[in-house]
Tab-separated table of C-alpha atoms and ligand atoms in Angstrom:
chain	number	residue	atom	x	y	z
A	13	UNK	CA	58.267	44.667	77.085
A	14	UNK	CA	56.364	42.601	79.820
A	15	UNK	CA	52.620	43.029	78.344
A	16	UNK	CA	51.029	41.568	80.802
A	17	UNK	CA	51.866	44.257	83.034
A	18	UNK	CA	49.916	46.757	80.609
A	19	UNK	CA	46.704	44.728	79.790
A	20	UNK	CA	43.769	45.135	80.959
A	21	UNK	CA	41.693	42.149	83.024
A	22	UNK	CA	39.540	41.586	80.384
A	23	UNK	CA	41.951	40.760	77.499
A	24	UNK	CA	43.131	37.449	79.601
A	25	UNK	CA	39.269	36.515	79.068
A	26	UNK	CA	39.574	36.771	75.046
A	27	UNK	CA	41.107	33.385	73.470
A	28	UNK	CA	41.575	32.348	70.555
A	29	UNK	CA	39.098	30.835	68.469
A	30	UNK	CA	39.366	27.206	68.345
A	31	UNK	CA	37.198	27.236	64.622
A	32	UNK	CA	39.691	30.017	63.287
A	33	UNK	CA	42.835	28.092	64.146
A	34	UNK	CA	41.151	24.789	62.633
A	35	UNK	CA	39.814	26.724	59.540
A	36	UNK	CA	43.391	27.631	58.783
A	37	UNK	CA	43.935	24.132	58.085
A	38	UNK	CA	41.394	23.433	56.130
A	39	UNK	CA	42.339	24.289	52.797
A	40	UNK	CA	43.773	20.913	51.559
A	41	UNK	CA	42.076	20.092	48.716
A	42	UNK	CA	41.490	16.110	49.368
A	43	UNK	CA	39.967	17.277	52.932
A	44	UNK	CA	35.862	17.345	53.143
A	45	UNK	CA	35.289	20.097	55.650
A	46	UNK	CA	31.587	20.529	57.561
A	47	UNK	CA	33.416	22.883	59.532
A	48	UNK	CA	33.221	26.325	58.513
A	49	UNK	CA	29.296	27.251	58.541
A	50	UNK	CA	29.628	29.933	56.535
A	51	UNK	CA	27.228	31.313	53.169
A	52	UNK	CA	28.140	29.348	49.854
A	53	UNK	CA	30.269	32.189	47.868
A	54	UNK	CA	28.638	30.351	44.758
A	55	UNK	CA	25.123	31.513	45.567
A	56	UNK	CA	26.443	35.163	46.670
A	57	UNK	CA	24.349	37.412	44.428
A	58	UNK	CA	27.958	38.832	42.549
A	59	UNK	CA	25.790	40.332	39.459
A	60	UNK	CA	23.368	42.019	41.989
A	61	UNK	CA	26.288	43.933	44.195
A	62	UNK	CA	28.246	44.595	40.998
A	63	UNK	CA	25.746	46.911	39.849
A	64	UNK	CA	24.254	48.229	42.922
A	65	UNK	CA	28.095	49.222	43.928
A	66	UNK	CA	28.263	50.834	40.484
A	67	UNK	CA	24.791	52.772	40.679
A	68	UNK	CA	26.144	54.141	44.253
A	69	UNK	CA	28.770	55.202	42.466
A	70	UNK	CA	27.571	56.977	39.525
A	71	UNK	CA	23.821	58.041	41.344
A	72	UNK	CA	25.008	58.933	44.470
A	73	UNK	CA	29.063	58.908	45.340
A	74	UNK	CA	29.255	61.936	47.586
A	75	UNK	CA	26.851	60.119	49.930
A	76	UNK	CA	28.049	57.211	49.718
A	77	UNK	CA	31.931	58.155	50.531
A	78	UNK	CA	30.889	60.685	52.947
A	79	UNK	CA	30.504	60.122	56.677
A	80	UNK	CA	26.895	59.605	57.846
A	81	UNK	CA	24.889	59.348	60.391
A	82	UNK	CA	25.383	56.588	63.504
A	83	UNK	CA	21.691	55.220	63.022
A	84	UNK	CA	22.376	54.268	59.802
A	85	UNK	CA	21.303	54.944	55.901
A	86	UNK	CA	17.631	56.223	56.513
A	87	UNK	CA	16.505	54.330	53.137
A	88	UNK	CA	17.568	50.675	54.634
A	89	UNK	CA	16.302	51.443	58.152
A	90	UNK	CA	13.116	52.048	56.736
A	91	UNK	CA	13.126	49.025	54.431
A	92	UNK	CA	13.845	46.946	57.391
A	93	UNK	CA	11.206	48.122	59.553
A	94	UNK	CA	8.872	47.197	56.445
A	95	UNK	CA	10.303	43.464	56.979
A	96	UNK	CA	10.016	43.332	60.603
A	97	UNK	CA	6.401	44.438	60.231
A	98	UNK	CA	5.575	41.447	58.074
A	99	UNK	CA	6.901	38.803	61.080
A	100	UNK	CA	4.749	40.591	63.361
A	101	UNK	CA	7.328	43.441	64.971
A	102	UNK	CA	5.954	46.660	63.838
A	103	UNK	CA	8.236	49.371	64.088
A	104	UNK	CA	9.607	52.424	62.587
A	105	UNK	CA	13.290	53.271	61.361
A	106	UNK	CA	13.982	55.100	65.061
A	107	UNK	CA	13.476	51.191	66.297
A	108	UNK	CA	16.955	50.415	63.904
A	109	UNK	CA	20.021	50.859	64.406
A	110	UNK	CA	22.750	49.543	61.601
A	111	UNK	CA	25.535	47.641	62.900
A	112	UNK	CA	28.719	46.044	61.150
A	113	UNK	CA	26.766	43.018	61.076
A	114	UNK	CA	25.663	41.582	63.934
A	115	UNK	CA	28.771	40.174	65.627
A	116	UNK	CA	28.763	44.221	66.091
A	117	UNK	CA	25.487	44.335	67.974
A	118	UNK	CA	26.496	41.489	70.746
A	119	UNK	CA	29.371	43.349	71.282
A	120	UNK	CA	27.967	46.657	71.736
A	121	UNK	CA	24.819	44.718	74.085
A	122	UNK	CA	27.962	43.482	76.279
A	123	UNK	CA	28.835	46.910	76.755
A	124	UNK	CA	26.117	48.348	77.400
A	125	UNK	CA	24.962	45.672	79.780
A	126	UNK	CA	27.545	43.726	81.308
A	127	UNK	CA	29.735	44.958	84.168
A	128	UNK	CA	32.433	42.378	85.507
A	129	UNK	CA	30.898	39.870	87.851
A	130	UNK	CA	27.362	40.023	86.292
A	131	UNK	CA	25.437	37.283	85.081
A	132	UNK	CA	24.458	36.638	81.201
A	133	UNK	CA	22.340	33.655	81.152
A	134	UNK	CA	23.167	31.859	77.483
A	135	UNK	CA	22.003	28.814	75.861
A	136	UNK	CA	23.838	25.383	76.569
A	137	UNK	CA	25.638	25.010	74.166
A	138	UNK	CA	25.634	28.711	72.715
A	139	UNK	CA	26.956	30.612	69.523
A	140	UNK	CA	30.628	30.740	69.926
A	141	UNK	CA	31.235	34.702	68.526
A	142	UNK	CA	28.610	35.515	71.411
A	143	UNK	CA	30.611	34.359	74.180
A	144	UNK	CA	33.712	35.913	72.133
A	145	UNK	CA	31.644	39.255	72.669
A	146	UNK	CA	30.573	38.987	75.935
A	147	UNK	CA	33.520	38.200	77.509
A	148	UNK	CA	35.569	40.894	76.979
A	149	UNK	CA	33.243	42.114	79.380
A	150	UNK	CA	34.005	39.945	82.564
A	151	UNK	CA	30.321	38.020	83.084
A	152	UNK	CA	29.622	34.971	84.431
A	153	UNK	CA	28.035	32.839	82.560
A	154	UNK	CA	24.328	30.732	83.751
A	155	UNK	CA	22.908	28.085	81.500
A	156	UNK	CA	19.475	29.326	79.840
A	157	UNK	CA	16.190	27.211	80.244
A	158	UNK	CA	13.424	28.416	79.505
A	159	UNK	CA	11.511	26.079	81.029
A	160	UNK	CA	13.719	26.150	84.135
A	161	UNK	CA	11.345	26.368	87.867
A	162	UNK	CA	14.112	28.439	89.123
A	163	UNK	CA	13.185	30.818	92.196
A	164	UNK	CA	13.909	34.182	90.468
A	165	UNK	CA	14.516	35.859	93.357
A	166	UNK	CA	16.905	32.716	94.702
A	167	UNK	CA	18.647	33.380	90.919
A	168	UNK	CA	19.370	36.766	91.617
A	169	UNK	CA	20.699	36.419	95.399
A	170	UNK	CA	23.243	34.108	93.429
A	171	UNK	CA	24.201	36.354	90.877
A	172	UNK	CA	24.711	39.003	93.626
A	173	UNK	CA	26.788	36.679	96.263
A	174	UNK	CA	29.041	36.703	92.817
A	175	UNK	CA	29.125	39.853	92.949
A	176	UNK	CA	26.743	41.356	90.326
A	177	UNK	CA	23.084	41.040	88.826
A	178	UNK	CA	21.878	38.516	86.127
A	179	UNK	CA	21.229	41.241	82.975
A	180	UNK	CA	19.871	39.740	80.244
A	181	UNK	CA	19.326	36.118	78.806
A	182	UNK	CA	21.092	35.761	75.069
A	183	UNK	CA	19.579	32.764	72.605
A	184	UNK	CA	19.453	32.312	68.935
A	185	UNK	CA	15.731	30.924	69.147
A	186	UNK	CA	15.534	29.584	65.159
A	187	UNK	CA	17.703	26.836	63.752
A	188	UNK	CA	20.583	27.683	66.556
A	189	UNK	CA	24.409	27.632	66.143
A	190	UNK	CA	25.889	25.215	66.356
A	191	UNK	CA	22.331	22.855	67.424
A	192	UNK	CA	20.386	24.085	64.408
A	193	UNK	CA	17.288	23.582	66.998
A	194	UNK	CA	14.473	25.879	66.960
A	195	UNK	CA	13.096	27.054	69.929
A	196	UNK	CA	9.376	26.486	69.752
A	197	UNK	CA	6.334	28.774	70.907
A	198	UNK	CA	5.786	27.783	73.994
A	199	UNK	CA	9.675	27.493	75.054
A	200	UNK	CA	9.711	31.328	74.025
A	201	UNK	CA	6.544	32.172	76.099
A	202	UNK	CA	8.521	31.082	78.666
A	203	UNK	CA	11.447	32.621	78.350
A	204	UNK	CA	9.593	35.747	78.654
A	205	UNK	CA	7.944	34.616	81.630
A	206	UNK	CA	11.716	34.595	83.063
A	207	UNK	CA	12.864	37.376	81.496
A	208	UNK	CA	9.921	38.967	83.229
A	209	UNK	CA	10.322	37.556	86.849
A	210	UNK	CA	14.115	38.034	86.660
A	211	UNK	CA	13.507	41.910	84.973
A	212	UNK	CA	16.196	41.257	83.004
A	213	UNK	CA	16.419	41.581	78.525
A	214	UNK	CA	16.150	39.042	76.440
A	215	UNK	CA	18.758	39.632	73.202
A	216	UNK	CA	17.092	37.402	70.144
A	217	UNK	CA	19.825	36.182	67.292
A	218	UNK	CA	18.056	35.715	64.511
A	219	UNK	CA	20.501	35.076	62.553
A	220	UNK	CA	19.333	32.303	60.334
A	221	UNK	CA	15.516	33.242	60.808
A	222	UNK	CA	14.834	33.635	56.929
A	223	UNK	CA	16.386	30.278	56.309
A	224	UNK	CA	13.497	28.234	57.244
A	225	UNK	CA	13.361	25.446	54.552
A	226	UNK	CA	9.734	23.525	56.548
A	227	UNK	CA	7.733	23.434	58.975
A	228	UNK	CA	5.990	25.939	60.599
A	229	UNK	CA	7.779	29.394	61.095
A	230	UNK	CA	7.258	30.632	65.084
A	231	UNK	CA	6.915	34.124	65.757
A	232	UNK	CA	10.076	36.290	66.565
A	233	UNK	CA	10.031	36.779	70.802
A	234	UNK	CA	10.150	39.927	70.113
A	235	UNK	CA	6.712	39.341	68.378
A	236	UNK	CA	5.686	37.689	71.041
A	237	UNK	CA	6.261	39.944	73.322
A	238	UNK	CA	4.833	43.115	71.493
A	239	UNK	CA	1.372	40.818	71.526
A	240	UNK	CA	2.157	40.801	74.996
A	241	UNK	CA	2.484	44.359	75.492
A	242	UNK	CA	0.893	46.488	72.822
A	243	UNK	CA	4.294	48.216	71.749
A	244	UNK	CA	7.563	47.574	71.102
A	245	UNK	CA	8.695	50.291	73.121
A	246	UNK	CA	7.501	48.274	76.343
A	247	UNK	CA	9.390	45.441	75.344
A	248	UNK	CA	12.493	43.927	76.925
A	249	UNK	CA	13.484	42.120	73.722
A	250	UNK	CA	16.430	43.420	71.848
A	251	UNK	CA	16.250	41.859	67.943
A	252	UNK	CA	19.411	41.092	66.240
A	253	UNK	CA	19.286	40.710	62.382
A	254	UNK	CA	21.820	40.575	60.220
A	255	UNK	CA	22.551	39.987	56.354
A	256	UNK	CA	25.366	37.604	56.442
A	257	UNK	CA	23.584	34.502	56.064
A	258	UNK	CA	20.529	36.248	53.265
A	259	UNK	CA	23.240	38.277	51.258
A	260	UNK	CA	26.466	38.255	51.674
A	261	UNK	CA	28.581	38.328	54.841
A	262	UNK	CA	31.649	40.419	53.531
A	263	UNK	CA	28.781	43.569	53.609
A	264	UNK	CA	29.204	43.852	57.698
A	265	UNK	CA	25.669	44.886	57.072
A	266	UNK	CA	23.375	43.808	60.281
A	267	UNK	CA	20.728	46.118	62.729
A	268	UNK	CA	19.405	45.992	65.874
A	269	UNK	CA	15.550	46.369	66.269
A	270	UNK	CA	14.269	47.610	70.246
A	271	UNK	CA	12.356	50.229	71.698
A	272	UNK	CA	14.025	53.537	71.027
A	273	UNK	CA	15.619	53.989	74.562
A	274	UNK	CA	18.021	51.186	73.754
A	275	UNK	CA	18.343	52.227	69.961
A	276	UNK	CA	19.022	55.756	71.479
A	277	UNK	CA	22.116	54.204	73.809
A	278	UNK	CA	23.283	51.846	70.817
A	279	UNK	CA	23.667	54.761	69.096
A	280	UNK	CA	26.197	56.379	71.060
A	281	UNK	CA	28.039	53.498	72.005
A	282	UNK	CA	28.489	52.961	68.152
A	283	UNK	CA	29.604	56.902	67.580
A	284	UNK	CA	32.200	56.230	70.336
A	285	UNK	CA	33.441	52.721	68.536
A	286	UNK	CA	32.966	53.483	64.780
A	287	UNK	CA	30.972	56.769	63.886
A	288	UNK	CA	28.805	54.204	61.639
A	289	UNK	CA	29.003	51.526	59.306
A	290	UNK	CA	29.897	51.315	56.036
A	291	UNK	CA	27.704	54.130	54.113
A	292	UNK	CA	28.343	52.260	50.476
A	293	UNK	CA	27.669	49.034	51.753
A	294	UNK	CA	24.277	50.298	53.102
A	295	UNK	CA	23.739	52.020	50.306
A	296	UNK	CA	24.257	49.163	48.107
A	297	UNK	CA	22.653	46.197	50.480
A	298	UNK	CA	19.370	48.708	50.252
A	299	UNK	CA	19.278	48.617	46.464
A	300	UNK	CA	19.631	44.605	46.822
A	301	UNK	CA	17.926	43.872	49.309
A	302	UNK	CA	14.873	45.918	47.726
A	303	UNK	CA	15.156	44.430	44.586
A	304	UNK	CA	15.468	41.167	45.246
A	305	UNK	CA	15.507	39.568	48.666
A	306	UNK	CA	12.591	37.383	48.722
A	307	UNK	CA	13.425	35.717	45.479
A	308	UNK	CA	17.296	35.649	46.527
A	309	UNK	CA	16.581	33.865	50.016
A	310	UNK	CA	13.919	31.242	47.910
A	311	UNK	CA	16.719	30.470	46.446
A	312	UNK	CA	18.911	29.822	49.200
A	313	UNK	CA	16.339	28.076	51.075
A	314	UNK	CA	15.893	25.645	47.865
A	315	UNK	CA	19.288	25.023	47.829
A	316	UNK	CA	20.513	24.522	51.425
A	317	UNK	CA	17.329	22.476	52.586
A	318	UNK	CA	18.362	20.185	49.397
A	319	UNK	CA	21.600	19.902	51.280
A	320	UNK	CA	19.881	19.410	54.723
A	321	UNK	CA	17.786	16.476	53.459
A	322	UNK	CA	21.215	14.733	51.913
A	323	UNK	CA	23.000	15.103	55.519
A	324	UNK	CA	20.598	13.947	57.438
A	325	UNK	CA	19.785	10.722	54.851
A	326	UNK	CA	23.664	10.019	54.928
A	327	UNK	CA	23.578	10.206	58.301
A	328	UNK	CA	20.820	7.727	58.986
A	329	UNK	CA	22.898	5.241	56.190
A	330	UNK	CA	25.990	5.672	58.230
A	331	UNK	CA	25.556	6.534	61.540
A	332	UNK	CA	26.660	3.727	63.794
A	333	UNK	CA	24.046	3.448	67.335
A	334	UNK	CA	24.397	5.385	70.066
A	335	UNK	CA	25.086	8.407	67.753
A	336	UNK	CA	22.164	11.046	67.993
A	337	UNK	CA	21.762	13.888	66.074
A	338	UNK	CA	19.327	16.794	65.460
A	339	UNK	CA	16.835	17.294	62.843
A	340	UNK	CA	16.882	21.383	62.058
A	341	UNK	CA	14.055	22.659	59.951
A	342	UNK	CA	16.357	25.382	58.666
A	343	UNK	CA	19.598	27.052	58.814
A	344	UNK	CA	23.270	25.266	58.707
A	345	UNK	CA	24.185	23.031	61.046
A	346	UNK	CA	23.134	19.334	62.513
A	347	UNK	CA	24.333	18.316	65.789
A	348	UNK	CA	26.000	15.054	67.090
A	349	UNK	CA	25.654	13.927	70.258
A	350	UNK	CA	28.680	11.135	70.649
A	351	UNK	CA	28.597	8.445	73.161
A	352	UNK	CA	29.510	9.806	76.804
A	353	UNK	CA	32.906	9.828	77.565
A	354	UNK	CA	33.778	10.409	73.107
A	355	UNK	CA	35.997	13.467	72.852
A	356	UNK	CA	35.290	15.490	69.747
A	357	UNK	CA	38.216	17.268	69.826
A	358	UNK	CA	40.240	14.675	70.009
A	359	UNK	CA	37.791	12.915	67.434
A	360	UNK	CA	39.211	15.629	65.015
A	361	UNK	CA	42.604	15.214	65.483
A	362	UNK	CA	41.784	11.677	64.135
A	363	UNK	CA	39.156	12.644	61.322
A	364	UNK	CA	41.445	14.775	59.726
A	365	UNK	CA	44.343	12.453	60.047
A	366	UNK	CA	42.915	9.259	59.291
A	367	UNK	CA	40.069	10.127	57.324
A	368	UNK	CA	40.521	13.497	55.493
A	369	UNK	CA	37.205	15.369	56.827
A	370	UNK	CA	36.488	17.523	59.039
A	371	UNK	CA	34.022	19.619	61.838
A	372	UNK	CA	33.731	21.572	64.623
A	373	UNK	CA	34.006	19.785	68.578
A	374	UNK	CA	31.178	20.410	70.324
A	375	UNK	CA	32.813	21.521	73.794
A	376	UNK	CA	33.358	24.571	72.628
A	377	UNK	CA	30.261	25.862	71.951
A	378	UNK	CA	29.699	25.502	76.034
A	379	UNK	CA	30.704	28.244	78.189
A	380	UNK	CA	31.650	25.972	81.059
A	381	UNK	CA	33.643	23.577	77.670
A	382	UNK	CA	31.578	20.223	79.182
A	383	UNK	CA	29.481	17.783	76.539
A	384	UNK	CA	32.721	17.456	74.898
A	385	UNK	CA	31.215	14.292	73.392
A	386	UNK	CA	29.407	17.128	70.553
A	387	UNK	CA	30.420	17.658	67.474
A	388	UNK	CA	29.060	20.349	64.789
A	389	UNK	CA	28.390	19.368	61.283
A	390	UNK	CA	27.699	22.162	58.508
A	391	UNK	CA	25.494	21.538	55.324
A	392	UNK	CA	26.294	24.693	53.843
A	393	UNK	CA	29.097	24.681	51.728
A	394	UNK	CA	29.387	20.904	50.463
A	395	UNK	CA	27.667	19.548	47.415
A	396	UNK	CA	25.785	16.480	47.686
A	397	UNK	CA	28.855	14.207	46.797
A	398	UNK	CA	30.979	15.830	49.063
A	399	UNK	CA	28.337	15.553	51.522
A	400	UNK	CA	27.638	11.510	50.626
A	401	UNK	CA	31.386	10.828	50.958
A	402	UNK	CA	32.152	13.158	54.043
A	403	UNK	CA	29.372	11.443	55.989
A	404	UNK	CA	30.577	7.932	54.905
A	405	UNK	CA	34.337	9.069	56.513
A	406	UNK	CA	32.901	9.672	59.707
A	407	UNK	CA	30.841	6.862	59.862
A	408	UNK	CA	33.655	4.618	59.228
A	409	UNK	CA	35.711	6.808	61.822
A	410	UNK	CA	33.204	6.110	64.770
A	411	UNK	CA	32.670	2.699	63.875
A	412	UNK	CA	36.658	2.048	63.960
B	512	PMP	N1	25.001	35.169	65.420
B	512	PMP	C1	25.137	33.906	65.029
B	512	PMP	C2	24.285	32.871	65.674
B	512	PMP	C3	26.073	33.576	64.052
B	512	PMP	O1	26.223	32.290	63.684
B	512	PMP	C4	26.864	34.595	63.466
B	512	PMP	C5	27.919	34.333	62.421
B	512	PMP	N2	28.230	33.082	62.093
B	512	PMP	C6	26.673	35.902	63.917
B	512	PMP	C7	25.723	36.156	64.879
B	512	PMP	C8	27.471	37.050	63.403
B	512	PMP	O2	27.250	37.278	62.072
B	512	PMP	P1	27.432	38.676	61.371
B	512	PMP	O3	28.281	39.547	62.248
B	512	PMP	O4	28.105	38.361	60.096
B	512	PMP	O5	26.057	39.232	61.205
């Protein structure tokens, strides 16, 4: 069978994941990875989900192993409109839509957004899985600044000499994968500004919003906005949240918040994908979630800023000059920025051979793959000697 002749265009846009190839490698035991960037399993809450799985089960099994509704559990919806309220978004649960996490929701956006040829404007570098989603979906890609003096209209002609219309700028505006930057105030003013000009929607990742470990927390743009406006069904911004990084990622537990026009189209995209998510993971994230989440996410604020703080002193012990690196206020990641002409990737080849550790190149993260003197460093995972000794390896590695 040729295959090519049967596939569509858009699968010869979907690659392979350079982190998922390299995270299949990682499981020697005398290799220090700050690669993966995923939750530490030991501060999952186990106990929690053991008996919130079990309640479902005994209080309320025909639920939760029946189909249900696209929207989502009605019980969680409304919890989560509760928490959006508090960081300014108020809303109701016809603003939320469930999604199997929120890897679910950037996929679903691409569809409902992107035809082949248009323009997504992302940032530079940008969260891997997002251009993953919106590929499949034949865009262009335009590099997101929000302070950029672009001619809007001049911006559009472009898109549509290549052959489509610029449809919505994506960002992750708090402690960013893979910079762990933060996007402050006025940057997000601005981006609205554009968004505005442009008339195109703004899609906010907030995936790692509750991990703030200090400093001030800035409003959600969607927040922003709705001071803007009045309403959040006026509003251009599209919220993604997701439980992966506050709970536990093996839930595929995440939501969209937006005016209900867009909920209303989410909706049907995800009958035509999936009918809906999980009903017992719902189910069961609700009963944790209310329970417990500000005292869980304390908790892993405590624990991964303790982590931060150890990264970034290593890092200022070992760092040789000419290495920069960012200073994230939350999240899990810290960014290097190598000396031009450095190659992280082939940095890697070389870190794992010669010094047993490991991370993620930066050119990656890039939808045009330049800057590939980056490299991505994760703080989640490691404990403090791991993270002592890891740093030391690749301080000797770009001092050799
Ligand atoms: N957005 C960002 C910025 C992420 O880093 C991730 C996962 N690492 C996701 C979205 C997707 O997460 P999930 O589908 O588990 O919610």
């Amino acid at each position: 069978m040729q295959w090519d002749k049967v596939l569509a265009t858009r699968s010869t846009r979907m690659k392979a994941s350079e982190i998922r190839e390299l995270l299949k490698l990682l499981d020697q035991p005398d290799i220090i990875s700050f690669a993966g960037g995923i939750p530490d399993p030991a501060l999952f809450p186990a106990q929690a989900f053991a008996e919130a799985f079990a309640a479902a089960m005994t209080e309320q099994a025909s639920a939760a192993l029946q189909y249900s509704v696209s929207e989502g559990y009605k019980p969680l919806r409304d919890w989560i409109a509760g928490e959006m309220g508090k960081i300014g978004v108020p809303c109701d649960a016809d603003n939320i839509l469930i999604t199997s996490g929120s890897q679910q929701a950037l996929d679903y956006l691409g569809k409902l957004m992107l035809s082949p040829n248009d323009t997504a404007m992302v940032g530079w570098p940008t969260y891997l899985g997002a251009l993953g989603a919106f590929n499949a979906y034949e865009p262009r890609y335009l590099r997101l600044d929000p302070f950029s003096n672009a001619d809007p209209a001049q911006v559009q002609a472009e898109a549509a000499a290549a052959g489509g219309r610029v449809k919505f700028a994506y960002l992750s505006a708090d402690f960013c994968n893979p910079t762990g930057e933060t996007v402050p105030r006025a940057g997000r003013e601005a981006l609205l500004d554009q968004a505005e000009a442009l008339d195109i929607a703004v899609i906010e990742d907030a995936a790692y919003q509750v991990l703030r470990f200090d400093g001030e927390p800035v409003p959600p743009i969607l927040a922003l906005e709705i001071a803007r406006k009045g309403s959040i069904e006026d509003c251009r911004t599209i919220y993604c949240g997701s439980f992966s990084k506050s709970l536990a990622p093996g839930l595929r537990v995440g939501w969209v918040c937006a005016a209900k026009p867009v909920i209303g189209r989410l909706v049907l995209m995800k009958q035509a994908a999936d009918l809906h998510s999980s009903t017992l993971s719902q189910i069961a994230t609700h009963r944790v979630a209310s329970a417990m989440f500000e005292s869980h996410t304390a908790k892993l604020r405590a624990t991964y800023g303790a982590r931060r703080d150890r990264m970034l002193a290593a890092l200022a012990r070992e760092l040789p000059e000419g290495v920069r690196y960012t200073r994230p206020e939350g999240g899990m990641f810290i960014w290097l920025t190598l000396p031009e002409g450095m190659d992280g990737a082939a940095l890697l080849a070389r870190a794992i051979a010669e010094q047993r550790v490991a991370f993620v190149p930066g050119g990656a993260f890039y939808a045009d793959g330049s800057n590939r003197n980056t490299l991505r460093l994760s703080f989640s995972c490691a404990s403090e000697a791991q993270i002592d000794e890891g740093i030391a390896r690749i301080g000797r590695l770009l001092r050799g």
